[in-house]
CSV table of C-alpha atoms and ligand atoms in Angstrom, one decimal:
chain,number,residue,atom,x,y,z
A,1,MET,CA,-24.0,37.7,27.6
A,2,SER,CA,-23.3,39.1,31.1
A,3,LEU,CA,-23.1,35.6,32.6
A,4,LEU,CA,-20.0,34.9,30.6
A,5,VAL,CA,-18.2,37.9,32.0
A,6,ALA,CA,-19.4,37.3,35.6
A,7,ASP,CA,-18.7,33.6,35.7
A,8,ALA,CA,-15.6,33.3,33.6
A,9,PRO,CA,-13.5,36.5,33.6
A,10,GLU,CA,-10.5,34.7,32.0
A,11,LEU,CA,-12.4,33.5,28.9
A,12,ASP,CA,-12.2,35.0,25.5
A,13,LEU,CA,-15.2,37.1,24.6
A,14,PRO,CA,-16.6,38.2,21.3
A,15,GLY,CA,-14.2,40.5,19.4
A,16,ARG,CA,-11.1,39.1,20.9
A,17,SER,CA,-8.3,37.5,18.8
A,18,LEU,CA,-5.4,35.2,19.4
A,19,VAL,CA,-2.1,36.2,18.0
A,20,VAL,CA,0.4,33.4,17.3
A,21,ARG,CA,4.0,34.1,16.6
A,22,GLY,CA,5.6,31.2,14.8
A,23,PRO,CA,7.4,29.0,14.1
A,24,SER,CA,8.1,27.6,17.6
A,25,PRO,CA,8.8,24.0,18.6
A,26,LEU,CA,6.9,22.7,21.6
A,27,ASP,CA,8.4,21.2,24.8
A,28,GLY,CA,6.9,20.4,28.1
A,29,THR,CA,3.8,18.9,29.8
A,30,VAL,CA,0.2,19.9,29.2
A,31,GLU,CA,-2.8,18.8,31.3
A,32,VAL,CA,-6.1,18.2,29.6
A,33,SER,CA,-9.3,18.9,31.5
A,34,GLY,CA,-12.6,17.2,31.4
A,35,ALA,CA,-14.4,16.7,28.1
A,36,LYS,CA,-16.8,19.4,27.0
A,37,ASN,CA,-19.0,16.8,25.3
A,38,SER,CA,-19.3,14.9,28.6
A,39,VAL,CA,-19.7,17.6,31.2
A,40,LEU,CA,-22.6,19.3,29.4
A,41,LYS,CA,-24.6,16.1,29.3
A,42,LEU,CA,-23.8,15.3,33.0
A,43,MET,CA,-25.1,18.8,33.9
A,44,ALA,CA,-28.3,18.0,31.9
A,45,ALA,CA,-28.6,14.6,33.7
A,46,THR,CA,-28.7,16.3,37.1
A,47,LEU,CA,-32.3,17.4,36.3
A,48,LEU,CA,-33.3,13.7,36.8
A,49,ALA,CA,-33.2,13.9,40.6
A,50,GLU,CA,-33.4,16.5,43.4
A,51,GLY,CA,-30.3,17.2,45.4
A,52,THR,CA,-26.7,18.5,45.3
A,53,TYR,CA,-24.3,17.2,42.7
A,54,ARG,CA,-20.5,17.8,42.7
A,55,ILE,CA,-18.8,17.5,39.3
A,56,ALA,CA,-15.0,17.6,39.2
A,57,ASN,CA,-12.5,18.1,36.4
A,58,VAL,CA,-14.7,20.6,34.7
A,59,PRO,CA,-13.1,22.6,31.9
A,60,ARG,CA,-13.3,26.4,32.0
A,61,ILE,CA,-15.1,26.9,28.8
A,62,THR,CA,-18.0,29.2,27.9
A,63,ASP,CA,-20.4,26.3,27.0
A,64,VAL,CA,-20.3,25.2,30.7
A,65,GLY,CA,-21.4,28.7,31.6
A,66,LEU,CA,-24.2,28.5,29.1
A,67,MET,CA,-25.4,25.1,30.5
A,68,ALA,CA,-25.2,26.6,34.0
A,69,GLU,CA,-27.4,29.5,32.8
A,70,LEU,CA,-29.9,27.0,31.3
A,71,LEU,CA,-30.1,25.0,34.5
A,72,ARG,CA,-30.6,28.2,36.5
A,73,ALA,CA,-33.5,29.1,34.1
A,74,VAL,CA,-35.1,25.7,35.1
A,75,GLY,CA,-34.8,26.5,38.8
A,76,CYS,CA,-31.4,25.0,39.8
A,77,LYS,CA,-28.6,26.8,41.7
A,78,VAL,CA,-25.3,26.3,39.9
A,79,GLU,CA,-21.9,27.3,41.3
A,80,LEU,CA,-19.0,27.2,38.8
A,81,PRO,CA,-15.5,26.5,40.2
A,82,ALA,CA,-13.7,29.7,41.1
A,83,ALA,CA,-11.2,30.9,38.6
A,84,ASP,CA,-8.2,29.9,40.8
A,85,SER,CA,-9.5,26.6,42.2
A,86,ASP,CA,-9.7,23.0,41.2
A,87,GLY,CA,-13.0,22.7,43.1
A,88,PRO,CA,-16.0,21.0,41.7
A,89,LEU,CA,-19.0,22.5,39.8
A,90,VAL,CA,-21.9,22.3,42.2
A,91,VAL,CA,-25.5,21.9,41.0
A,92,GLU,CA,-28.4,22.1,43.4
A,93,VAL,CA,-31.6,20.7,41.9
A,94,PRO,CA,-34.8,21.6,43.6
A,95,ALA,CA,-37.8,19.4,44.3
A,96,GLU,CA,-39.7,21.1,41.5
A,97,ILE,CA,-38.2,22.2,38.2
A,98,GLU,CA,-39.7,24.3,35.5
A,99,PRO,CA,-39.4,22.1,32.3
A,100,VAL,CA,-38.9,25.0,29.9
A,101,ALA,CA,-35.6,25.7,28.1
A,102,PRO,CA,-35.8,29.2,26.6
A,103,GLN,CA,-34.4,30.5,23.3
A,104,GLY,CA,-31.5,32.9,23.9
A,105,VAL,CA,-29.6,30.3,25.9
A,106,VAL,CA,-30.5,27.1,24.1
A,107,ASP,CA,-29.8,28.5,20.6
A,108,GLN,CA,-26.2,29.2,21.6
A,109,PHE,CA,-25.0,25.6,21.9
A,110,ARG,CA,-26.0,22.2,20.7
A,111,ALA,CA,-25.8,20.2,23.9
A,112,SER,CA,-28.8,22.3,25.2
A,113,ILE,CA,-31.2,19.8,23.5
A,114,GLU,CA,-29.9,17.2,26.1
A,115,VAL,CA,-32.3,18.6,28.7
A,116,LEU,CA,-35.3,17.3,26.8
A,117,GLY,CA,-34.9,13.6,28.0
A,118,PRO,CA,-34.3,14.4,31.7
A,119,MET,CA,-37.2,17.0,31.7
A,120,LEU,CA,-39.6,14.4,30.3
A,121,ALA,CA,-38.4,11.8,32.7
A,122,ARG,CA,-38.8,14.2,35.7
A,123,CYS,CA,-41.9,16.1,34.7
A,124,GLY,CA,-43.7,14.3,31.9
A,125,GLU,CA,-43.5,17.4,29.8
A,126,ALA,CA,-40.9,19.7,28.3
A,127,VAL,CA,-40.7,22.8,26.2
A,128,VAL,CA,-37.2,23.2,24.7
A,129,ALA,CA,-36.1,25.7,22.0
A,130,LEU,CA,-34.3,24.2,19.0
A,131,PRO,CA,-30.6,24.0,19.7
A,132,GLY,CA,-27.8,26.1,18.1
A,133,GLY,CA,-24.2,25.2,18.0
A,134,ASP,CA,-21.4,25.1,15.4
A,135,ASP,CA,-22.7,25.6,11.9
A,136,PHE,CA,-21.5,22.8,9.7
A,137,GLY,CA,-24.7,22.1,7.8
A,138,PRO,CA,-28.0,20.8,8.9
A,139,ARG,CA,-28.0,19.2,12.4
A,140,PRO,CA,-31.5,17.8,12.8
A,141,ILE,CA,-33.0,16.2,15.9
A,142,ASP,CA,-35.3,13.7,14.2
A,143,MET,CA,-33.6,10.7,15.7
A,144,HIS,CA,-34.0,12.2,19.2
A,145,LEU,CA,-37.7,12.7,18.6
A,146,GLN,CA,-38.3,9.3,16.9
A,147,GLY,CA,-36.6,7.5,19.7
A,148,LEU,CA,-38.6,9.4,22.3
A,149,ALA,CA,-41.8,8.5,20.4
A,150,ARG,CA,-40.9,4.8,20.9
A,151,LEU,CA,-41.0,5.5,24.7
A,152,GLY,CA,-44.5,7.1,24.3
A,153,VAL,CA,-43.6,10.7,24.0
A,154,GLU,CA,-45.7,13.0,21.8
A,155,ALA,CA,-43.8,16.0,20.4
A,156,GLU,CA,-44.4,18.8,18.0
A,157,THR,CA,-42.2,21.7,16.9
A,158,VAL,CA,-43.9,25.1,16.9
A,159,ASP,CA,-42.3,28.5,16.4
A,160,GLY,CA,-38.8,27.2,17.1
A,161,TYR,CA,-39.7,25.2,20.2
A,162,VAL,CA,-40.2,21.4,20.7
A,163,HIS,CA,-43.3,20.8,22.9
A,164,ALA,CA,-43.1,17.3,24.3
A,165,ARG,CA,-45.4,15.4,26.6
A,166,VAL,CA,-45.8,11.9,27.9
A,167,GLN,CA,-48.3,10.3,30.3
A,168,GLU,CA,-45.9,7.6,31.4
A,169,LEU,CA,-42.6,6.8,29.8
A,170,ARG,CA,-42.5,3.1,28.9
A,171,GLY,CA,-39.6,1.0,27.8
A,172,GLY,CA,-39.2,0.2,24.1
A,173,ALA,CA,-37.0,-1.1,21.4
A,174,ILE,CA,-35.1,1.7,19.5
A,175,ARG,CA,-32.8,1.2,16.6
A,176,LEU,CA,-31.0,4.4,15.6
A,177,ASP,CA,-30.4,5.0,11.9
A,178,PHE,CA,-27.0,6.3,12.8
A,179,PRO,CA,-25.0,6.1,16.1
A,180,SER,CA,-25.9,9.7,17.0
A,181,VAL,CA,-24.1,10.9,20.2
A,182,GLY,CA,-26.8,13.4,21.2
A,183,ALA,CA,-29.8,11.1,20.4
A,184,THR,CA,-28.2,8.2,22.3
A,185,GLU,CA,-27.7,10.4,25.3
A,186,ASN,CA,-31.2,12.0,25.3
A,187,LEU,CA,-32.8,8.6,25.0
A,188,LEU,CA,-30.7,7.2,27.8
A,189,MET,CA,-31.7,9.9,30.1
A,190,ALA,CA,-35.4,9.4,29.3
A,191,ALA,CA,-35.2,5.6,29.5
A,192,VAL,CA,-33.7,5.4,32.9
A,193,ARG,CA,-37.1,6.5,34.3
A,194,ALA,CA,-39.3,4.5,31.8
A,195,LYS,CA,-41.5,1.7,33.0
A,196,GLY,CA,-39.9,-1.6,31.8
A,197,THR,CA,-36.8,-2.1,29.7
A,198,THR,CA,-35.5,-0.1,26.8
A,199,VAL,CA,-33.0,-1.4,24.3
A,200,ILE,CA,-31.1,1.2,22.1
A,201,ASP,CA,-29.4,-0.5,19.1
A,202,ASN,CA,-26.8,1.1,17.0
A,203,ALA,CA,-26.1,3.4,20.0
A,204,ALA,CA,-23.1,5.8,20.0
A,205,ARG,CA,-20.0,4.3,21.7
A,206,GLU,CA,-18.1,7.5,22.4
A,207,PRO,CA,-16.2,7.6,25.8
A,208,GLU,CA,-18.4,10.6,26.7
A,209,VAL,CA,-21.5,8.4,26.3
A,210,SER,CA,-19.9,5.8,28.6
A,211,ASP,CA,-19.1,8.6,31.1
A,212,LEU,CA,-22.8,9.5,31.1
A,213,CYS,CA,-23.7,5.8,31.6
A,214,GLU,CA,-21.4,5.7,34.6
A,215,PHE,CA,-22.9,8.9,36.0
A,216,LEU,CA,-26.4,7.6,35.6
A,217,ASN,CA,-25.6,4.2,37.1
A,218,LYS,CA,-24.0,5.9,40.1
A,219,MET,CA,-27.3,7.8,40.5
A,220,GLY,CA,-29.1,4.4,40.7
A,221,ALA,CA,-30.0,3.8,37.0
A,222,ARG,CA,-29.6,0.3,35.5
A,223,ILE,CA,-27.8,0.6,32.2
A,224,GLU,CA,-25.9,-2.3,30.7
A,225,GLY,CA,-23.7,-2.4,27.6
A,226,SER,CA,-21.9,0.9,28.2
A,227,GLY,CA,-19.3,1.3,25.5
A,228,SER,CA,-21.0,-1.1,23.1
A,229,SER,CA,-23.6,-0.5,20.3
A,230,THR,CA,-26.4,-2.0,22.3
A,231,LEU,CA,-27.5,-0.3,25.5
A,232,THR,CA,-30.1,-2.0,27.7
A,233,ILE,CA,-31.8,0.2,30.3
A,234,LYS,CA,-34.0,-1.2,33.0
A,235,GLY,CA,-36.2,1.7,34.1
A,236,VAL,CA,-36.1,2.9,37.7
A,237,ASP,CA,-39.6,3.9,38.8
A,238,HIS,CA,-40.5,6.6,41.3
A,239,THR,CA,-40.4,4.3,44.3
A,240,GLU,CA,-36.7,3.6,43.7
A,241,ALA,CA,-35.6,7.3,43.5
A,242,LEU,CA,-32.5,8.3,41.6
A,243,ARG,CA,-30.0,10.2,43.8
A,244,PRO,CA,-27.5,12.9,43.3
A,245,VAL,CA,-23.8,11.9,43.0
A,246,ASP,CA,-20.2,13.2,42.9
A,247,HIS,CA,-18.3,12.5,39.6
A,248,SER,CA,-15.1,13.4,37.8
A,249,VAL,CA,-15.5,14.1,34.1
A,250,VAL,CA,-13.6,11.9,31.6
A,251,GLY,CA,-10.5,13.6,30.0
A,252,ASP,CA,-11.1,15.4,26.7
A,253,ARG,CA,-9.7,13.3,23.9
A,254,ILE,CA,-10.4,15.9,21.3
A,255,VAL,CA,-8.4,18.6,23.2
A,256,ALA,CA,-5.6,16.0,23.8
A,257,ALA,CA,-5.5,15.3,20.0
A,258,THR,CA,-5.3,19.1,19.4
A,259,TYR,CA,-2.0,19.2,21.3
A,260,LEU,CA,-0.7,16.2,19.4
A,261,ALA,CA,-1.7,17.8,16.1
A,262,ALA,CA,0.0,21.0,17.3
A,263,LEU,CA,3.2,19.0,18.0
A,264,GLY,CA,3.0,17.5,14.5
A,265,ILE,CA,3.1,20.9,13.0
A,266,ALA,CA,5.5,22.6,15.4
A,267,THR,CA,7.8,19.6,16.2
A,268,GLY,CA,9.3,19.0,19.6
A,269,GLU,CA,8.5,16.7,22.5
A,270,ILE,CA,5.4,16.9,24.8
A,271,VAL,CA,3.6,14.9,27.5
A,272,VAL,CA,-0.2,15.2,27.5
A,273,THR,CA,-1.8,14.2,30.8
A,274,GLY,CA,-5.3,13.6,31.9
A,275,VAL,CA,-6.5,11.5,29.0
A,276,ASP,CA,-6.8,7.8,28.3
A,277,LEU,CA,-4.7,6.7,25.3
A,278,ASP,CA,-7.2,4.0,24.6
A,279,HIS,CA,-9.8,6.7,23.7
A,280,MET,CA,-7.4,7.9,21.0
A,281,ALA,CA,-6.1,4.6,19.7
A,282,VAL,CA,-7.0,4.9,16.0
A,283,LEU,CA,-5.7,8.5,15.8
A,284,CYS,CA,-2.5,7.7,17.6
A,285,GLY,CA,-1.9,4.7,15.3
A,286,LYS,CA,-2.2,7.0,12.3
A,287,LEU,CA,0.0,9.7,13.8
A,288,SER,CA,2.6,7.0,14.6
A,289,ASP,CA,2.5,5.9,10.9
A,290,MET,CA,3.1,9.5,9.9
A,291,GLY,CA,6.3,9.5,12.0
A,292,MET,CA,5.3,10.8,15.4
A,293,GLU,CA,6.8,8.7,18.3
A,294,ILE,CA,4.0,8.1,20.8
A,295,SER,CA,4.0,6.1,24.0
A,296,ALA,CA,1.8,5.7,27.0
A,297,GLU,CA,3.4,6.7,30.3
A,298,GLY,CA,0.9,5.7,33.1
A,299,GLU,CA,-2.0,8.1,32.5
A,300,SER,CA,0.0,10.3,30.2
A,301,ILE,CA,0.9,10.3,26.5
A,302,ARG,CA,4.5,11.2,25.5
A,303,ALA,CA,4.9,12.3,21.9
A,304,CYS,CA,8.0,13.4,20.0
A,305,VAL,CA,8.4,14.8,16.5
A,306,SER,CA,11.8,15.6,15.2
A,307,GLY,CA,11.2,16.5,11.6
A,308,ARG,CA,8.4,16.9,9.0
A,309,LEU,CA,5.8,14.1,9.3
A,310,SER,CA,4.8,12.0,6.3
A,311,SER,CA,1.3,12.6,4.9
A,312,ALA,CA,-1.6,10.2,5.4
A,313,LYS,CA,-5.2,9.5,4.5
A,314,PHE,CA,-7.9,9.9,7.2
A,315,SER,CA,-11.6,9.2,7.3
A,316,THR,CA,-13.9,10.5,10.0
A,317,LEU,CA,-16.2,8.0,11.6
A,318,PRO,CA,-18.2,7.4,14.8
A,319,TYR,CA,-16.1,6.2,17.7
A,320,PRO,CA,-13.8,4.3,17.8
A,321,GLY,CA,-13.0,5.8,14.4
A,322,VAL,CA,-11.2,9.2,13.9
A,323,ALA,CA,-13.7,11.8,15.3
A,324,THR,CA,-15.2,14.4,12.9
A,325,ASP,CA,-14.1,17.0,15.4
A,326,LEU,CA,-10.5,16.3,14.5
A,327,LYS,CA,-11.1,17.1,10.8
A,328,PRO,CA,-10.0,20.7,10.8
A,329,LEU,CA,-7.0,19.9,13.0
A,330,LEU,CA,-5.9,17.1,10.7
A,331,VAL,CA,-6.3,19.3,7.6
A,332,ALA,CA,-4.0,21.8,9.4
A,333,LEU,CA,-1.6,19.1,10.3
A,334,LEU,CA,-1.5,17.7,6.7
A,335,SER,CA,-0.9,21.2,5.4
A,336,THR,CA,2.7,21.0,6.6
A,337,ALA,CA,3.2,17.2,6.2
A,338,ASP,CA,5.4,15.7,3.5
A,339,GLY,CA,3.4,14.5,0.5
A,340,VAL,CA,-0.3,14.4,-0.5
A,341,GLY,CA,-2.8,13.5,2.2
A,342,SER,CA,-6.6,13.5,2.5
A,343,VAL,CA,-9.4,13.7,5.0
A,344,THR,CA,-12.8,12.2,4.1
A,345,GLU,CA,-15.7,13.5,6.1
A,346,ASN,CA,-18.5,11.1,6.8
A,347,LEU,CA,-20.6,12.9,9.4
A,348,PHE,CA,-21.1,16.6,8.7
A,349,ALA,CA,-21.3,17.4,5.0
A,350,GLU,CA,-20.4,21.1,5.4
A,351,ARG,CA,-17.5,21.0,7.8
A,352,PHE,CA,-15.2,23.0,5.5
A,353,ARG,CA,-15.5,26.6,6.7
A,354,TYR,CA,-11.8,27.0,7.7
A,355,VAL,CA,-10.3,25.9,4.4
A,356,ASP,CA,-10.2,29.4,2.8
A,357,ASP,CA,-8.4,30.7,5.8
A,358,LEU,CA,-5.8,27.9,5.7
A,359,ARG,CA,-5.3,28.7,2.0
A,360,LEU,CA,-4.6,32.3,3.0
A,361,MET,CA,-1.8,30.9,5.1
A,362,GLY,CA,-0.4,29.2,2.0
A,363,ALA,CA,-1.9,25.7,2.4
A,364,ASP,CA,-2.6,23.8,-0.8
A,365,ILE,CA,-6.1,22.3,-0.2
A,366,ARG,CA,-8.6,21.0,-2.7
A,367,ILE,CA,-12.2,20.0,-1.8
A,368,ASP,CA,-13.7,17.2,-3.8
A,369,SER,CA,-17.2,16.4,-2.6
A,370,HIS,CA,-16.7,15.2,1.1
A,371,HIS,CA,-13.0,14.6,0.6
A,372,VAL,CA,-10.3,17.2,1.3
A,373,VAL,CA,-7.0,16.7,-0.5
A,374,ILE,CA,-4.0,18.4,0.9
A,375,GLU,CA,-0.6,18.8,-0.6
A,376,GLY,CA,1.8,19.5,2.3
A,377,ARG,CA,4.0,22.6,2.3
A,378,GLU,CA,7.3,22.8,4.2
A,379,ARG,CA,6.2,26.1,5.9
A,380,LEU,CA,2.9,28.0,6.0
A,381,SER,CA,2.9,31.8,6.1
A,382,ALA,CA,1.3,34.1,8.7
A,383,ALA,CA,-2.1,35.7,7.9
A,384,LYS,CA,-5.2,37.3,9.4
A,385,VAL,CA,-7.8,34.6,9.7
A,386,LYS,CA,-11.1,34.1,11.5
A,387,ALA,CA,-12.3,31.2,13.7
A,388,PRO,CA,-15.6,29.9,12.3
A,389,ASP,CA,-16.2,27.4,15.1
A,390,ILE,CA,-14.5,25.6,18.0
A,391,ARG,CA,-12.3,23.1,16.3
A,392,ALA,CA,-11.7,25.0,13.2
A,393,GLY,CA,-10.6,28.0,15.4
A,394,ALA,CA,-8.1,25.7,17.2
A,395,ALA,CA,-6.9,24.4,13.8
A,396,LEU,CA,-6.1,27.9,12.7
A,397,VAL,CA,-4.1,28.6,15.9
A,398,ILE,CA,-2.0,25.4,15.6
A,399,ALA,CA,-1.5,26.2,11.9
A,400,GLY,CA,0.0,29.5,13.1
A,401,LEU,CA,2.6,27.5,15.1
A,402,GLY,CA,4.0,26.3,11.8
A,403,ALA,CA,3.8,29.6,10.0
A,404,GLN,CA,6.5,32.2,9.7
A,405,GLY,CA,5.4,35.5,11.3
A,406,GLU,CA,2.4,36.7,13.2
A,407,THR,CA,-1.0,34.9,12.6
A,408,THR,CA,-4.0,36.6,14.0
A,409,VAL,CA,-7.1,34.4,14.6
A,410,SER,CA,-10.1,36.6,15.2
A,411,ASP,CA,-13.4,35.5,16.8
A,412,ALA,CA,-11.5,33.6,19.4
A,413,HIS,CA,-14.6,33.3,21.5
A,414,HIS,CA,-15.6,30.3,19.4
A,415,ILE,CA,-12.4,28.6,20.6
A,416,ALA,CA,-13.2,29.4,24.2
A,417,ARG,CA,-16.5,27.5,23.9
A,418,GLY,CA,-14.5,24.2,23.9
A,419,TYR,CA,-10.9,24.9,25.0
A,420,ASP,CA,-9.8,25.6,28.5
A,421,ASP,CA,-7.1,28.3,28.0
A,422,LEU,CA,-5.7,27.1,24.7
A,423,ALA,CA,-3.3,30.1,24.5
A,424,GLY,CA,-2.0,29.7,28.0
A,425,LYS,CA,-1.4,26.0,27.6
A,426,LEU,CA,0.4,26.3,24.3
A,427,ASN,CA,2.5,29.0,25.9
A,428,SER,CA,3.4,26.6,28.7
A,429,LEU,CA,4.8,24.4,26.0
A,430,GLY,CA,7.0,27.2,24.6
A,431,ALA,CA,4.7,28.7,22.0
A,432,ASP,CA,4.1,32.4,21.7
A,433,VAL,CA,0.3,33.1,21.7
A,434,SER,CA,-1.2,36.2,23.1
A,435,ARG,CA,-4.7,37.7,23.3
A,436,CYS,CA,-5.6,41.1,21.9
B,1,EPU,N1,-28.1,13.4,13.1
B,1,EPU,C1,-29.4,13.3,12.4
B,1,EPU,N2,-30.5,13.3,13.2
B,1,EPU,C2,-30.4,13.4,14.6
B,1,EPU,C3,-29.1,13.5,15.2
B,1,EPU,C4,-28.0,13.5,14.4
B,1,EPU,O1,-29.5,13.2,11.2
B,1,EPU,O2,-31.5,13.5,15.2
B,1,EPU,C5,-26.9,13.3,12.2
B,1,EPU,C6,-26.1,14.6,12.3
B,1,EPU,O3,-26.6,15.5,11.4
B,1,EPU,C7,-24.7,14.1,11.9
B,1,EPU,C8,-24.7,12.7,12.6
B,1,EPU,O4,-26.0,12.3,12.8
B,1,EPU,O5,-24.6,13.9,10.6
B,1,EPU,C9,-24.0,12.6,13.9
B,1,EPU,O6,-24.5,13.6,14.8
B,1,EPU,P1,-24.5,13.4,16.4
B,1,EPU,O7,-25.9,13.4,16.8
B,1,EPU,O8,-23.6,12.3,16.7
B,1,EPU,O9,-23.8,14.8,16.8
B,1,EPU,P2,-24.2,15.7,18.1
B,1,EPU,O10,-24.6,14.9,19.2
B,1,EPU,O11,-25.0,16.8,17.6
B,1,EPU,C10,-21.8,15.6,19.1
B,1,EPU,C11,-20.8,16.6,19.5
B,1,EPU,C12,-20.1,17.1,18.3
B,1,EPU,C13,-19.5,16.0,17.5
B,1,EPU,C14,-20.6,15.0,17.2
B,1,EPU,C15,-20.1,13.8,16.4
B,1,EPU,C16,-21.7,17.5,21.6
B,1,EPU,C17,-22.2,18.7,22.2
B,1,EPU,N3,-21.4,17.7,20.3
B,1,EPU,O12,-22.8,16.3,18.4
B,1,EPU,O13,-19.0,17.9,18.8
B,1,EPU,O14,-18.9,16.5,16.3
B,1,EPU,O15,-21.2,14.5,18.4
B,1,EPU,O16,-19.2,13.1,17.2
B,1,EPU,O17,-21.6,16.4,22.1
B,1,EPU,C18,-17.5,19.8,19.0
B,1,EPU,O18,-17.2,19.4,20.1
B,1,EPU,O19,-16.9,20.7,18.5
B,1,EPU,C19,-18.7,19.2,18.3
B,1,EPU,C20,-19.3,19.7,17.3
């Protein structure tokens, strides 16, 4: 899309590859930017109130460009930070918005569905195309729609669009079947404007959901229970207008974990800044059991790996468990660890699309239902592989750090959807990664 070229000249575009020359130990400091899975929702939340918002610590990733395009389609002005500046992303929301989110933008990323709640809260109606995003099996939105129905919303899906309407949002009791991140966030953004009190039980507890709660509360919302499984939202009616705010996005724990997994494969010593160790406590405990030395230094994480790590068993779970997004990265990590390890996937049944490519690199991986069993190899070998989605693409790049020779990861544009200059940051740690 032209917007990607215009807004983000440094990003990887379709057809580009990353070439990793390994093996190379890592050494140095890497700064992690704001979380993709927070900033996209904060951008959606701006639709709740007219005015100018400034969002800092925004990652330079293509999904931010897509959300900017979506907000522009609705009538907002969006200014992305200049390529060479640390300035904020600025969103100007007009007095009237057009509550229609068209296919073409929406079907390119999952977080696009998050405009549904704010549009309903602001306009009482919304027409939103069904979202796209990474393909790891069915990704329904039934919990979003069932929860909205509890707030009085009537919705039907016709020709790939959700048509939703509500006379007046009213608070209600919602119990989610599963702590869905996206459903929790959509419901939060609708409930802040509902008449009366909404309680969301079995809500998602991810730090990115808490970041959204903080953003909404700064706007004037009244949300209690942030970070817990029960969120209570006292609706703010139109006489107590919500207002635009400035906010800095929470650090990206998944990107931070990517650098720790890279270290586990490549060995060396790194400091990861810009992320809260508490947001990665379970993962860091496991990495420590495997032999990685990890310590908190103020707002930074220092990690050191001097030899081959021991294998381990992981299980993906909603926060505070080990995130499903880490699965490909952990499979890559275990491919070079000592012994037999496993990763059990409990969220997305079909998150396996990178396994054949890791096998091409010499990894010994067996899939048994939703378990992946990995027998570690001392060294992987270079190969030509293809990024199927954001995290799996990053996993193939870090696997390349532990492989002898030149690994080419094609379709690198998937990686650029969620990683702010992965190649440049790995190079700053001493890796040899180039674009072609
Ligand atoms: N689910 C339903 N119905 C729904 C919603 C979800 O059955 O209405 C199921 C999903 O199919 C899945 C589980 O519930 O099995 C959890 O899905 P969730 O709604 O939590 O995921 P999401 O909001 O679509 C976000 C992240 C994903 C991350 C998941 C889980 C964004 C934009 N995406 O997706 O991140 O894997 O939560 O933590 O926030 C990524 O960053 O690479 C990525 C894919």
